Amino acid sequence: MNNLENIIKAINGSNDFVITSHCSPDGDNIGSSLGVYYSLKKLGKNVVYVLDDTIPLNLRFLTKDVNIYNSEDMFNKDYVLIALDCGDKSRLCCKEHIVKNCSKFISIDHHASNDAYGDLNYIDIVASSTCELVYNLLTEMTKELDIDIIDEKIATCLYTGLVTDTGNFSYSNTNPSSFLMAYHLAKVGASRDEIIQNIYQNNSVNYYKLLGEALNTLQIIEKKVSCITLSLDMLKNNNIDFNDVDGITTYTRDIEDVEVGLLFKQKGPNEIKVSFRSKNYVNVSKIAQKFSGGGHIRAAGCTINDTLENAKNMVIKEVLNHI
Ligand SMILES: [Mn+2]
């Protein structure tokens, strides 16, 4: 299934590229996309970054110099499309014509639910992050082309995904190879202070007000399951964007005795995004897949088109079957 060699060949043999990823962007999604984006630019290629969603505030330090296109403004043809960190073709954050107009489709990803939808795929579900796969790819290309591809800027992008997807090197997906990568990126000059300050130390006061309200909704079910609920009104009243609250998910898991933590976020009256986290043994990717979602063993998500109440009932019932 994996074809790193052919992916490198396809990259070397092409001049036009489009980069995309999944919606509800996160550090790994943006870090890996920009890591590839800047690398291809450095190699003199034409690259367009397409993403039909808003970038979370705490990640805008990475995207401030990049022109991110909306699908509707992109009508190029015959490019190599590279999808990063996207576990499912249906989760791609671009319109259909972006996929239809490409001459070759490459998927680089670490989600267990990825069914190798690309023409060429580099999938490793044990990898800490898609950024780690991009790091491997760029390391191979550096050897082949004899050009030092990873500079400070690219290192900063890749370090961001490594830090966010491993929860600051604390989750079980943190491998020995992750530390080697961190070592190399730090040596090259990744802006570690900038990353940590922007991502973890720059929350608005309104965010804390929302967090307070969110924590007040905390429910513990049979000691092992916890859930926090964020309604549309709570987001609106505190003037916080839907894409800026992912960090709240960790609170659901970090409670004594809790195995599965759930965050229910209301995007519309009948559109509920559910984030799953587990601590030791429950495979939440499997549970999310029952609701047409997916992800990793310890972190997954899905969207349910129903009321908040119904979504909570259905998901909690299913989770209790796995406890
Ligand atoms: Mn990821």
mmCIF file of C-alpha atoms and ligand atoms in Angstrom:
data_model
loop_
_atom_site.group_PDB
_atom_site.id
_atom_site.type_symbol
_atom_site.label_atom_id
_atom_site.label_comp_id
_atom_site.label_asym_id
_atom_site.label_seq_id
_atom_site.Cartn_x
_atom_site.Cartn_y
_atom_site.Cartn_z
ATOM 1 C CA MET A 1 0.000 0.000 0.000
ATOM 2 C CA ASN A 2 2.754 2.445 0.893
ATOM 3 C CA ASN A 3 4.670 3.902 -1.943
ATOM 4 C CA LEU A 4 7.020 6.523 -0.712
ATOM 5 C CA GLU A 5 9.387 5.918 -3.616
ATOM 6 C CA ASN A 6 6.636 6.475 -6.203
ATOM 7 C CA ILE A 7 5.372 9.526 -4.325
ATOM 8 C CA ILE A 8 8.850 11.062 -4.521
ATOM 9 C CA LYS A 9 8.978 10.215 -8.234
ATOM 10 C CA ALA A 10 5.569 11.840 -8.790
ATOM 11 C CA ILE A 11 6.702 14.961 -6.917
ATOM 12 C CA ASN A 12 9.994 15.198 -8.812
ATOM 13 C CA GLY A 13 8.245 14.700 -12.157
ATOM 14 C CA SER A 14 5.516 17.331 -11.687
ATOM 15 C CA ASN A 15 5.382 21.095 -11.531
ATOM 16 C CA ASP A 16 1.846 21.857 -10.399
ATOM 17 C CA PHE A 17 0.408 20.908 -7.031
ATOM 18 C CA VAL A 18 -2.668 21.458 -4.919
ATOM 19 C CA ILE A 19 -2.541 20.798 -1.178
ATOM 20 C CA THR A 20 -5.631 20.130 0.913
ATOM 21 C CA SER A 21 -6.717 18.469 4.150
ATOM 22 C CA HIS A 22 -9.741 17.832 6.377
ATOM 23 C CA CYS A 23 -12.214 20.387 7.746
ATOM 24 C CA SER A 24 -12.055 21.663 11.356
ATOM 25 C CA PRO A 25 -8.329 22.258 10.877
ATOM 26 C CA ASP A 26 -5.885 21.392 13.666
ATOM 27 C CA GLY A 27 -2.144 21.696 14.262
ATOM 28 C CA ASP A 28 -1.217 18.512 12.435
ATOM 29 C CA ASN A 29 -3.459 19.233 9.486
ATOM 30 C CA ILE A 30 -2.106 22.766 8.987
ATOM 31 C CA GLY A 31 1.471 21.912 9.982
ATOM 32 C CA SER A 32 1.743 19.016 7.531
ATOM 33 C CA SER A 33 -0.001 20.941 4.729
ATOM 34 C CA LEU A 34 2.307 23.929 5.139
ATOM 35 C CA GLY A 35 5.351 21.681 5.539
ATOM 36 C CA VAL A 36 4.653 20.241 2.088
ATOM 37 C CA TYR A 37 3.569 23.633 0.702
ATOM 38 C CA TYR A 38 6.807 25.412 1.649
ATOM 39 C CA SER A 39 8.959 22.451 0.573
ATOM 40 C CA LEU A 40 7.430 22.346 -2.896
ATOM 41 C CA LYS A 41 7.808 26.131 -3.240
ATOM 42 C CA LYS A 42 11.435 25.787 -2.243
ATOM 43 C CA LEU A 43 11.873 23.227 -5.049
ATOM 44 C CA GLY A 44 10.467 25.778 -7.524
ATOM 45 C CA LYS A 45 7.043 24.156 -7.984
ATOM 46 C CA ASN A 46 3.667 25.891 -8.352
ATOM 47 C CA VAL A 47 1.568 25.146 -5.279
ATOM 48 C CA VAL A 48 -1.957 26.145 -4.316
ATOM 49 C CA TYR A 49 -3.296 25.494 -0.806
ATOM 50 C CA VAL A 50 -7.048 24.897 -0.814
ATOM 51 C CA LEU A 51 -9.123 24.668 2.366
ATOM 52 C CA ASP A 52 -12.793 25.634 2.684
ATOM 53 C CA ASP A 53 -12.767 26.310 6.421
ATOM 54 C CA THR A 54 -11.574 28.947 8.876
ATOM 55 C CA ILE A 55 -8.164 28.541 10.490
ATOM 56 C CA PRO A 56 -8.303 28.399 14.328
ATOM 57 C CA LEU A 57 -7.000 31.619 15.900
ATOM 58 C CA ASN A 58 -4.175 29.858 17.748
ATOM 59 C CA LEU A 59 -2.743 28.493 14.473
ATOM 60 C CA ARG A 60 -2.846 31.686 12.419
ATOM 61 C CA PHE A 61 0.776 32.451 13.251
ATOM 62 C CA LEU A 62 1.583 29.664 10.764
ATOM 63 C CA THR A 63 -0.740 30.751 7.962
ATOM 64 C CA LYS A 64 -0.325 34.547 8.096
ATOM 65 C CA ASP A 65 1.958 34.679 5.027
ATOM 66 C CA VAL A 66 0.065 32.089 2.989
ATOM 67 C CA ASN A 67 -2.754 32.667 0.557
ATOM 68 C CA ILE A 68 -5.293 29.932 1.315
ATOM 69 C CA TYR A 69 -7.733 29.412 -1.550
ATOM 70 C CA ASN A 70 -11.373 28.545 -1.419
ATOM 71 C CA SER A 71 -12.385 25.705 -3.817
ATOM 72 C CA GLU A 72 -14.646 28.144 -5.643
ATOM 73 C CA ASP A 73 -11.666 30.298 -6.652
ATOM 74 C CA MET A 74 -9.588 27.409 -7.973
ATOM 75 C CA PHE A 75 -10.097 26.105 -11.497
ATOM 76 C CA ASN A 76 -6.639 24.849 -12.424
ATOM 77 C CA LYS A 77 -6.358 21.433 -14.051
ATOM 78 C CA ASP A 78 -3.872 18.584 -14.263
ATOM 79 C CA TYR A 79 -2.080 19.056 -10.986
ATOM 80 C CA VAL A 80 -0.938 16.568 -8.392
ATOM 81 C CA LEU A 81 -3.355 16.755 -5.475
ATOM 82 C CA ILE A 82 -1.845 15.994 -2.074
ATOM 83 C CA ALA A 83 -4.279 15.367 0.782
ATOM 84 C CA LEU A 84 -2.669 15.494 4.217
ATOM 85 C CA ASP A 85 -3.970 14.087 7.505
ATOM 86 C CA CYS A 86 -7.349 13.251 5.964
ATOM 87 C CA GLY A 87 -8.580 9.827 7.097
ATOM 88 C CA ASP A 88 -11.518 9.661 4.751
ATOM 89 C CA LYS A 89 -12.139 10.949 1.214
ATOM 90 C CA SER A 90 -15.533 12.307 2.291
ATOM 91 C CA ARG A 91 -13.818 14.504 4.909
ATOM 92 C CA LEU A 92 -11.728 16.420 2.365
ATOM 93 C CA CYS A 93 -12.213 20.123 2.937
ATOM 94 C CA CYS A 94 -12.637 21.067 -0.726
ATOM 95 C CA LYS A 95 -15.277 20.793 -3.429
ATOM 96 C CA GLU A 96 -15.502 17.800 -5.764
ATOM 97 C CA HIS A 97 -13.957 19.540 -8.774
ATOM 98 C CA ILE A 98 -10.665 19.847 -6.886
ATOM 99 C CA VAL A 99 -10.382 16.046 -6.847
ATOM 100 C CA LYS A 100 -11.878 15.621 -10.325
ATOM 101 C CA ASN A 101 -9.411 18.021 -11.983
ATOM 102 C CA CYS A 102 -6.243 16.424 -10.642
ATOM 103 C CA SER A 103 -4.031 14.124 -12.714
ATOM 104 C CA LYS A 104 -2.750 12.253 -9.672
ATOM 105 C CA PHE A 105 -4.030 11.995 -6.119
ATOM 106 C CA ILE A 106 -1.644 11.413 -3.210
ATOM 107 C CA SER A 107 -2.791 10.704 0.353
ATOM 108 C CA ILE A 108 -0.358 11.113 3.251
ATOM 109 C CA ASP A 109 -1.990 10.206 6.540
ATOM 110 C CA HIS A 110 -1.898 8.393 9.883
ATOM 111 C CA HIS A 111 -5.612 7.716 10.518
ATOM 112 C CA ALA A 112 -6.666 4.108 11.127
ATOM 113 C CA SER A 113 -9.788 4.709 9.037
ATOM 114 C CA ASN A 114 -7.850 5.614 5.863
ATOM 115 C CA ASP A 115 -8.744 3.108 3.119
ATOM 116 C CA ALA A 116 -5.950 4.249 0.756
ATOM 117 C CA TYR A 117 -8.243 6.386 -1.407
ATOM 118 C CA GLY A 118 -5.354 8.069 -3.253
ATOM 119 C CA ASP A 119 -3.657 6.877 -6.452
ATOM 120 C CA LEU A 120 -0.528 6.844 -4.327
ATOM 121 C CA ASN A 121 -0.659 6.490 -0.565
ATOM 122 C CA TYR A 122 1.727 6.898 2.328
ATOM 123 C CA ILE A 123 -0.233 5.748 5.356
ATOM 124 C CA ASP A 124 1.209 4.735 8.692
ATOM 125 C CA ILE A 125 -1.344 4.441 11.487
ATOM 126 C CA VAL A 126 1.370 4.058 14.115
ATOM 127 C CA ALA A 127 2.968 7.409 13.230
ATOM 128 C CA SER A 128 2.536 10.134 15.848
ATOM 129 C CA SER A 129 1.279 12.616 13.303
ATOM 130 C CA THR A 130 1.020 13.312 9.604
ATOM 131 C CA CYS A 131 3.816 15.820 10.232
ATOM 132 C CA GLU A 132 6.062 12.873 11.105
ATOM 133 C CA LEU A 133 5.255 11.255 7.746
ATOM 134 C CA VAL A 134 5.991 14.521 5.948
ATOM 135 C CA TYR A 135 9.241 14.713 7.896
ATOM 136 C CA ASN A 136 10.138 11.180 6.670
ATOM 137 C CA LEU A 137 9.229 12.137 3.102
ATOM 138 C CA LEU A 138 11.300 15.322 3.190
ATOM 139 C CA THR A 139 14.223 13.482 4.773
ATOM 140 C CA GLU A 140 14.174 10.953 1.918
ATOM 141 C CA MET A 141 13.893 13.732 -0.675
ATOM 142 C CA THR A 142 16.770 15.602 0.933
ATOM 143 C CA LYS A 143 18.946 12.505 0.518
ATOM 144 C CA GLU A 144 17.913 11.961 -3.104
ATOM 145 C CA LEU A 145 18.074 15.562 -4.273
ATOM 146 C CA ASP A 146 21.005 16.557 -2.099
ATOM 147 C CA ILE A 147 19.242 19.803 -1.093
ATOM 148 C CA ASP A 148 18.594 20.640 2.558
ATOM 149 C CA ILE A 149 14.832 20.980 2.342
ATOM 150 C CA ILE A 150 13.883 21.365 6.021
ATOM 151 C CA ASP A 151 14.648 24.934 7.099
ATOM 152 C CA GLU A 152 13.450 26.920 10.136
ATOM 153 C CA LYS A 153 10.071 27.707 8.626
ATOM 154 C CA ILE A 154 9.320 24.122 7.569
ATOM 155 C CA ALA A 155 10.646 22.797 10.896
ATOM 156 C CA THR A 156 8.251 25.141 12.733
ATOM 157 C CA CYS A 157 5.288 23.808 10.733
ATOM 158 C CA LEU A 158 6.213 20.158 11.339
ATOM 159 C CA TYR A 159 7.019 20.667 15.031
ATOM 160 C CA THR A 160 3.542 22.189 15.498
ATOM 161 C CA GLY A 161 1.790 19.020 14.311
ATOM 162 C CA LEU A 162 4.095 16.824 16.348
ATOM 163 C CA VAL A 163 3.374 18.800 19.530
ATOM 164 C CA THR A 164 -0.397 19.062 19.034
ATOM 165 C CA ASP A 165 -1.050 15.461 17.918
ATOM 166 C CA THR A 166 1.039 13.980 20.759
ATOM 167 C CA GLY A 167 -0.337 16.369 23.397
ATOM 168 C CA ASN A 168 3.138 17.735 24.075
ATOM 169 C CA PHE A 169 4.699 14.259 23.798
ATOM 170 C CA SER A 170 2.307 12.779 26.376
ATOM 171 C CA TYR A 171 -0.082 10.527 24.386
ATOM 172 C CA SER A 172 0.608 6.876 23.592
ATOM 173 C CA ASN A 173 1.243 7.712 19.915
ATOM 174 C CA THR A 174 4.526 9.379 20.963
ATOM 175 C CA ASN A 175 7.165 7.015 19.529
ATOM 176 C CA PRO A 176 10.949 7.012 19.926
ATOM 177 C CA SER A 177 11.045 8.286 16.325
ATOM 178 C CA SER A 178 8.979 11.318 17.417
ATOM 179 C CA PHE A 179 11.796 12.402 19.749
ATOM 180 C CA LEU A 180 14.386 11.930 17.005
ATOM 181 C CA MET A 181 12.276 14.114 14.752
ATOM 182 C CA ALA A 182 11.858 16.722 17.513
ATOM 183 C CA TYR A 183 15.617 16.684 18.071
ATOM 184 C CA HIS A 184 16.320 17.314 14.410
ATOM 185 C CA LEU A 185 13.658 20.016 14.038
ATOM 186 C CA ALA A 186 14.887 21.791 17.169
ATOM 187 C CA LYS A 187 18.419 21.682 15.795
ATOM 188 C CA VAL A 188 17.310 23.143 12.467
ATOM 189 C CA GLY A 189 15.657 26.009 14.359
ATOM 190 C CA ALA A 190 11.945 25.273 14.817
ATOM 191 C CA SER A 191 10.439 28.242 16.731
ATOM 192 C CA ARG A 192 9.427 26.265 19.792
ATOM 193 C CA ASP A 193 8.571 29.279 21.974
ATOM 194 C CA GLU A 194 6.417 30.794 19.248
ATOM 195 C CA ILE A 195 4.557 27.492 18.832
ATOM 196 C CA ILE A 196 3.894 26.923 22.545
ATOM 197 C CA GLN A 197 2.924 30.538 23.215
ATOM 198 C CA ASN A 198 0.543 30.753 20.266
ATOM 199 C CA ILE A 199 -1.090 27.404 20.816
ATOM 200 C CA TYR A 200 -1.294 27.147 24.605
ATOM 201 C CA GLN A 201 -0.660 30.567 26.112
ATOM 202 C CA ASN A 202 -2.740 32.968 24.075
ATOM 203 C CA ASN A 203 -6.392 32.225 24.943
ATOM 204 C CA SER A 204 -8.885 35.094 25.049
ATOM 205 C CA VAL A 205 -10.742 35.996 28.236
ATOM 206 C CA ASN A 206 -13.967 35.006 26.466
ATOM 207 C CA TYR A 207 -12.499 31.573 25.866
ATOM 208 C CA TYR A 208 -12.104 31.121 29.633
ATOM 209 C CA LYS A 209 -15.673 32.313 30.203
ATOM 210 C CA LEU A 210 -16.861 29.712 27.713
ATOM 211 C CA LEU A 211 -14.621 27.089 29.330
ATOM 212 C CA GLY A 212 -16.229 27.869 32.701
ATOM 213 C CA GLU A 213 -19.691 27.366 31.244
ATOM 214 C CA ALA A 214 -18.555 24.229 29.453
ATOM 215 C CA LEU A 215 -17.128 22.688 32.630
ATOM 216 C CA ASN A 216 -20.463 23.352 34.329
ATOM 217 C CA THR A 217 -22.095 20.937 31.874
ATOM 218 C CA LEU A 218 -19.741 18.112 32.872
ATOM 219 C CA GLN A 219 -21.527 14.822 33.439
ATOM 220 C CA ILE A 220 -19.988 11.592 34.701
ATOM 221 C CA ILE A 221 -21.762 8.442 33.573
ATOM 222 C CA GLU A 222 -21.074 5.189 35.426
ATOM 223 C CA LYS A 223 -17.725 6.608 36.596
ATOM 224 C CA LYS A 224 -15.992 5.676 33.321
ATOM 225 C CA VAL A 225 -17.549 8.079 30.828
ATOM 226 C CA SER A 226 -17.591 11.842 30.962
ATOM 227 C CA CYS A 227 -19.149 14.406 28.697
ATOM 228 C CA ILE A 228 -19.089 18.146 28.167
ATOM 229 C CA THR A 229 -21.654 19.934 26.030
ATOM 230 C CA LEU A 230 -21.204 23.140 24.042
ATOM 231 C CA SER A 231 -24.426 24.542 22.640
ATOM 232 C CA LEU A 232 -24.727 27.027 19.786
ATOM 233 C CA ASP A 233 -25.890 29.670 22.280
ATOM 234 C CA MET A 234 -22.846 29.218 24.510
ATOM 235 C CA LEU A 235 -20.512 29.756 21.539
ATOM 236 C CA LYS A 236 -22.535 32.703 20.267
ATOM 237 C CA ASN A 237 -22.899 34.437 23.656
ATOM 238 C CA ASN A 238 -19.156 34.275 24.248
ATOM 239 C CA ASN A 239 -18.332 35.184 20.655
ATOM 240 C CA ILE A 240 -16.156 32.110 20.159
ATOM 241 C CA ASP A 241 -15.822 30.369 16.786
ATOM 242 C CA PHE A 242 -16.753 26.699 16.443
ATOM 243 C CA ASN A 243 -13.204 25.881 15.308
ATOM 244 C CA ASP A 244 -11.582 27.463 18.386
ATOM 245 C CA VAL A 245 -12.822 25.096 21.087
ATOM 246 C CA ASP A 246 -11.130 21.765 20.285
ATOM 247 C CA GLY A 247 -8.824 22.152 23.294
ATOM 248 C CA ILE A 248 -11.793 21.637 25.628
ATOM 249 C CA THR A 249 -11.936 17.962 24.624
ATOM 250 C CA THR A 250 -8.923 17.077 26.770
ATOM 251 C CA TYR A 251 -10.775 18.066 29.960
ATOM 252 C CA THR A 252 -13.248 15.226 29.380
ATOM 253 C CA ARG A 253 -10.513 12.570 29.448
ATOM 254 C CA ASP A 254 -8.279 13.978 32.183
ATOM 255 C CA ILE A 255 -10.554 12.983 35.081
ATOM 256 C CA GLU A 256 -9.879 10.215 37.602
ATOM 257 C CA ASP A 257 -11.444 6.837 36.720
ATOM 258 C CA VAL A 258 -12.701 8.130 33.367
ATOM 259 C CA GLU A 259 -11.851 5.952 30.362
ATOM 260 C CA VAL A 260 -13.827 7.734 27.635
ATOM 261 C CA GLY A 261 -14.333 11.491 27.399
ATOM 262 C CA LEU A 262 -16.860 13.037 25.035
ATOM 263 C CA LEU A 263 -17.298 16.590 23.821
ATOM 264 C CA PHE A 264 -20.583 17.441 22.094
ATOM 265 C CA LYS A 265 -20.353 20.618 20.027
ATOM 266 C CA GLN A 266 -23.409 22.041 18.373
ATOM 267 C CA LYS A 267 -22.640 23.475 14.932
ATOM 268 C CA GLY A 268 -26.263 23.910 13.857
ATOM 269 C CA PRO A 269 -29.665 23.059 15.425
ATOM 270 C CA ASN A 270 -29.358 19.543 13.993
ATOM 271 C CA GLU A 271 -25.636 19.229 13.441
ATOM 272 C CA ILE A 272 -23.582 17.910 16.348
ATOM 273 C CA LYS A 273 -19.854 17.299 16.218
ATOM 274 C CA VAL A 274 -18.701 14.689 18.714
ATOM 275 C CA SER A 275 -15.069 14.378 19.835
ATOM 276 C CA PHE A 276 -13.985 11.147 21.536
ATOM 277 C CA ARG A 277 -10.940 10.568 23.734
ATOM 278 C CA SER A 278 -9.923 7.425 25.603
ATOM 279 C CA LYS A 279 -7.234 6.733 28.166
ATOM 280 C CA ASN A 280 -6.305 3.049 28.239
ATOM 281 C CA TYR A 281 -8.315 0.443 26.410
ATOM 282 C CA VAL A 282 -11.391 1.653 24.508
ATOM 283 C CA ASN A 283 -10.914 2.004 20.737
ATOM 284 C CA VAL A 284 -12.864 5.210 20.118
ATOM 285 C CA SER A 285 -12.127 5.142 16.387
ATOM 286 C CA LYS A 286 -14.359 2.057 16.160
ATOM 287 C CA ILE A 287 -17.177 3.790 18.049
ATOM 288 C CA ALA A 288 -16.901 6.910 15.879
ATOM 289 C CA GLN A 289 -17.042 4.723 12.764
ATOM 290 C CA LYS A 290 -20.493 3.487 13.861
ATOM 291 C CA PHE A 291 -21.615 7.084 13.375
ATOM 292 C CA SER A 292 -19.785 7.484 10.021
ATOM 293 C CA GLY A 293 -16.802 9.133 11.677
ATOM 294 C CA GLY A 294 -13.289 7.901 12.358
ATOM 295 C CA GLY A 295 -9.887 8.781 13.695
ATOM 296 C CA HIS A 296 -7.412 7.082 15.981
ATOM 297 C CA ILE A 297 -7.654 4.502 18.778
ATOM 298 C CA ARG A 298 -7.400 7.173 21.509
ATOM 299 C CA ALA A 299 -8.841 10.204 19.656
ATOM 300 C CA ALA A 300 -11.681 10.221 17.153
ATOM 301 C CA GLY A 301 -14.694 12.185 15.993
ATOM 302 C CA CYS A 302 -17.971 12.114 14.091
ATOM 303 C CA THR A 303 -20.838 14.385 13.089
ATOM 304 C CA ILE A 304 -24.435 13.503 13.886
ATOM 305 C CA ASN A 305 -27.330 15.198 12.122
ATOM 306 C CA ASP A 306 -29.856 15.209 14.929
ATOM 307 C CA THR A 307 -30.701 17.220 18.029
ATOM 308 C CA LEU A 308 -28.118 17.654 20.775
ATOM 309 C CA GLU A 309 -30.229 15.534 23.112
ATOM 310 C CA ASN A 310 -30.598 12.634 20.659
ATOM 311 C CA ALA A 311 -26.932 12.721 19.673
ATOM 312 C CA LYS A 312 -25.887 12.519 23.327
ATOM 313 C CA ASN A 313 -28.242 9.642 24.068
ATOM 314 C CA MET A 314 -27.137 7.602 21.041
ATOM 315 C CA VAL A 315 -23.415 8.106 21.538
ATOM 316 C CA ILE A 316 -23.381 7.552 25.311
ATOM 317 C CA LYS A 317 -25.403 4.334 24.870
ATOM 318 C CA GLU A 318 -22.881 3.069 22.303
ATOM 319 C CA VAL A 319 -19.880 4.054 24.426
ATOM 320 C CA LEU A 320 -21.275 2.200 27.454
ATOM 321 C CA ASN A 321 -21.318 -0.983 25.319
ATOM 322 C CA HIS A 322 -17.532 -0.680 25.000
ATOM 323 C CA ILE A 323 -16.710 -0.008 28.655
HETATM 324 MN MN MN B 1 -3.092 14.096 12.668
#
